[in-house]
CSV table of C-alpha atoms in Angstrom, one decimal:
chain,number,residue,atom,x,y,z
A,1,MET,CA,0.0,0.0,0.0
A,2,ALA,CA,1.5,3.3,-1.1
A,3,SER,CA,1.0,6.3,1.1
A,4,GLY,CA,1.5,9.0,-1.6
A,5,VAL,CA,4.5,10.3,0.4
A,6,THR,CA,7.4,11.5,-1.9
A,7,VAL,CA,11.1,11.4,-1.3
A,8,SER,CA,12.8,14.8,-1.4
A,9,ASP,CA,15.9,15.3,-3.6
A,10,VAL,CA,18.0,16.2,-0.6
A,11,CYS,CA,17.5,12.6,0.7
A,12,LYS,CA,18.9,11.2,-2.5
A,13,THR,CA,21.8,13.6,-2.6
A,14,THR,CA,22.7,12.9,1.0
A,15,TYR,CA,22.5,9.2,0.3
A,16,GLU,CA,24.9,9.5,-2.6
A,17,GLU,CA,27.3,11.5,-0.4
A,18,ILE,CA,27.3,8.6,2.1
A,19,LYS,CA,27.5,5.8,-0.5
A,20,LYS,CA,30.0,7.2,-3.0
A,21,ASP,CA,31.9,10.0,-1.3
A,22,LYS,CA,31.8,8.6,2.3
A,23,LYS,CA,31.2,12.2,3.5
A,24,HIS,CA,28.9,11.3,6.4
A,25,ARG,CA,28.4,8.3,8.7
A,26,TYR,CA,24.6,8.4,8.8
A,27,VAL,CA,21.4,10.3,8.0
A,28,ILE,CA,18.1,10.4,9.8
A,29,PHE,CA,15.0,10.9,7.7
A,30,PHE,CA,11.5,12.0,8.8
A,31,ILE,CA,8.1,12.5,7.1
A,32,LYS,CA,7.4,16.2,6.9
A,33,ASP,CA,3.7,17.3,7.0
A,34,GLU,CA,2.6,13.7,6.1
A,35,ARG,CA,3.7,14.5,2.5
A,36,GLN,CA,7.4,14.2,2.0
A,37,ILE,CA,10.4,12.3,3.4
A,38,ASP,CA,13.1,14.8,4.3
A,39,VAL,CA,16.5,14.9,6.0
A,40,GLU,CA,16.4,15.7,9.7
A,41,VAL,CA,20.0,15.0,10.9
A,42,ILE,CA,23.3,14.2,9.1
A,43,GLY,CA,25.9,12.4,11.2
A,44,ALA,CA,29.6,13.3,10.7
A,45,ARG,CA,31.9,10.5,9.4
A,46,ASP,CA,33.6,10.1,12.9
A,47,GLU,CA,30.3,9.7,14.8
A,48,GLU,CA,29.6,6.4,16.6
A,49,TYR,CA,26.6,4.2,16.4
A,50,ASP,CA,25.3,5.4,19.8
A,51,GLN,CA,25.0,8.9,18.4
A,52,PHE,CA,22.9,7.5,15.5
A,53,LEU,CA,20.6,5.7,18.0
A,54,THR,CA,20.2,8.9,20.0
A,55,ASN,CA,19.3,11.0,17.0
A,56,LEU,CA,16.9,8.2,15.7
A,57,GLN,CA,15.0,8.6,19.0
A,58,ALA,CA,15.4,12.4,19.4
A,59,GLY,CA,11.8,13.0,18.3
A,60,GLY,CA,10.5,11.3,21.5
A,61,ALA,CA,8.7,8.0,22.3
A,62,GLY,CA,5.8,8.7,20.0
A,63,GLU,CA,7.8,9.5,16.9
A,64,CYS,CA,8.9,7.2,14.0
A,65,ARG,CA,12.0,7.8,11.9
A,66,TYR,CA,14.1,6.3,9.1
A,67,GLY,CA,17.8,6.0,9.6
A,68,LEU,CA,20.5,5.1,7.0
A,69,TYR,CA,23.9,4.1,8.4
A,70,ASP,CA,27.2,3.1,6.8
A,71,PHE,CA,28.2,0.3,9.1
A,72,GLU,CA,31.8,-0.9,9.4
A,73,TYR,CA,33.1,-4.2,10.9
A,74,THR,CA,35.8,-6.7,10.4
A,75,HIS,CA,35.1,-10.1,8.8
A,76,GLN,CA,37.2,-13.2,8.8
A,77,CYS,CA,36.5,-15.8,6.1
A,78,GLN,CA,36.9,-19.4,7.1
A,79,GLY,CA,40.2,-20.9,6.3
A,80,THR,CA,42.1,-17.6,6.3
A,81,SER,CA,44.0,-15.8,9.0
A,82,GLU,CA,43.4,-12.4,7.6
A,83,ALA,CA,40.5,-10.3,8.7
A,84,SER,CA,39.1,-7.8,6.2
A,85,LYS,CA,37.2,-4.6,6.9
A,86,LYS,CA,33.6,-4.6,5.6
A,87,GLN,CA,31.2,-1.7,5.0
A,88,LYS,CA,27.5,-2.2,4.5
A,89,LEU,CA,24.7,0.4,4.2
A,90,PHE,CA,21.5,-0.4,6.0
A,91,LEU,CA,18.2,1.4,6.1
A,92,MET,CA,16.3,1.2,9.3
A,93,SER,CA,12.6,1.9,9.9
A,94,TRP,CA,12.3,3.0,13.6
A,95,CYS,CA,8.7,2.8,14.8
A,96,PRO,CA,8.5,2.3,18.5
A,97,ASP,CA,5.5,0.5,20.0
A,98,THR,CA,4.7,3.8,21.8
A,99,ALA,CA,4.0,5.6,18.6
A,100,LYS,CA,0.4,6.2,17.5
A,101,VAL,CA,-1.1,3.7,15.1
A,102,LYS,CA,-1.7,6.4,12.4
A,103,LYS,CA,2.0,7.4,12.5
A,104,LYS,CA,3.2,3.8,12.4
A,105,MET,CA,1.0,3.1,9.4
A,106,LEU,CA,2.3,6.2,7.5
A,107,TYR,CA,5.9,5.3,8.1
A,108,SER,CA,5.3,1.6,7.3
A,109,SER,CA,3.5,2.4,4.0
A,110,SER,CA,6.1,5.0,3.0
A,111,PHE,CA,9.1,2.8,3.6
A,112,ASP,CA,8.9,1.3,0.1
A,113,ALA,CA,9.1,4.8,-1.6
A,114,LEU,CA,12.4,5.4,0.4
A,115,LYS,CA,13.8,2.0,-0.4
A,116,LYS,CA,13.1,2.5,-4.2
A,117,SER,CA,14.9,5.9,-4.3
A,118,LEU,CA,18.0,4.7,-2.3
A,119,VAL,CA,19.4,2.2,-4.7
A,120,GLY,CA,22.3,0.1,-3.3
A,121,VAL,CA,21.3,-0.4,0.3
A,122,GLN,CA,22.4,-3.8,1.4
A,123,LYS,CA,20.0,-4.5,4.3
A,124,TYR,CA,16.6,-3.2,5.5
A,125,ILE,CA,15.8,-3.5,9.2
A,126,GLN,CA,12.6,-2.8,11.0
A,127,ALA,CA,13.0,-1.9,14.6
A,128,THR,CA,10.3,-1.2,17.3
A,129,ASP,CA,12.6,-1.1,20.3
A,130,LEU,CA,16.3,-0.8,21.2
A,131,SER,CA,16.9,-4.5,21.3
A,132,GLU,CA,16.2,-4.7,17.6
A,133,ALA,CA,18.1,-1.5,16.9
A,134,SER,CA,21.2,-2.2,19.0
A,135,GLN,CA,24.6,-2.3,17.4
A,136,GLU,CA,24.9,-6.0,18.3
A,137,ALA,CA,21.5,-6.9,16.7
A,138,VAL,CA,22.3,-4.9,13.5
A,139,GLU,CA,25.8,-6.4,13.2
A,140,GLU,CA,24.3,-9.9,13.5
A,141,LYS,CA,21.9,-9.2,10.7
A,142,LEU,CA,24.6,-7.8,8.5
A,143,ARG,CA,27.0,-10.6,9.2
A,144,ALA,CA,24.3,-13.1,8.2
A,145,THR,CA,24.6,-11.9,4.6
A,146,ASP,CA,28.4,-12.5,4.5
A,147,ARG,CA,30.0,-15.5,2.8
A,148,GLN,CA,31.6,-17.9,5.3
């Protein structure tokens, strides 16, 4: 079900700056006036995952957000002694259980529009609480896509 919400050009530009140019670590998106997905916060390249989570929840317990993060971790293939550094972009839909039903529905139905406009994201994650959005949970989901 499409919501009719559009994605602003600045969302796409910021995404390209993260994906290609590695200018930022993350970006938080929000739906402005129930009509357009727009950029709320851009995280500097040296910011940590905790800062991303803080900004994702900055709107309060009743607010949903989308977050795109350039996640880095080390991966060791079986049979090798060398560990390699990996980077994966993930897009998170943050809709806490405490958000109003109408808002959750709007964010849920608009997630596809954002997915389609941000080509090249490796993983989509839906989180309703911090256990699903934690660095450990996200890393586990990203590692599950690695070759052993």
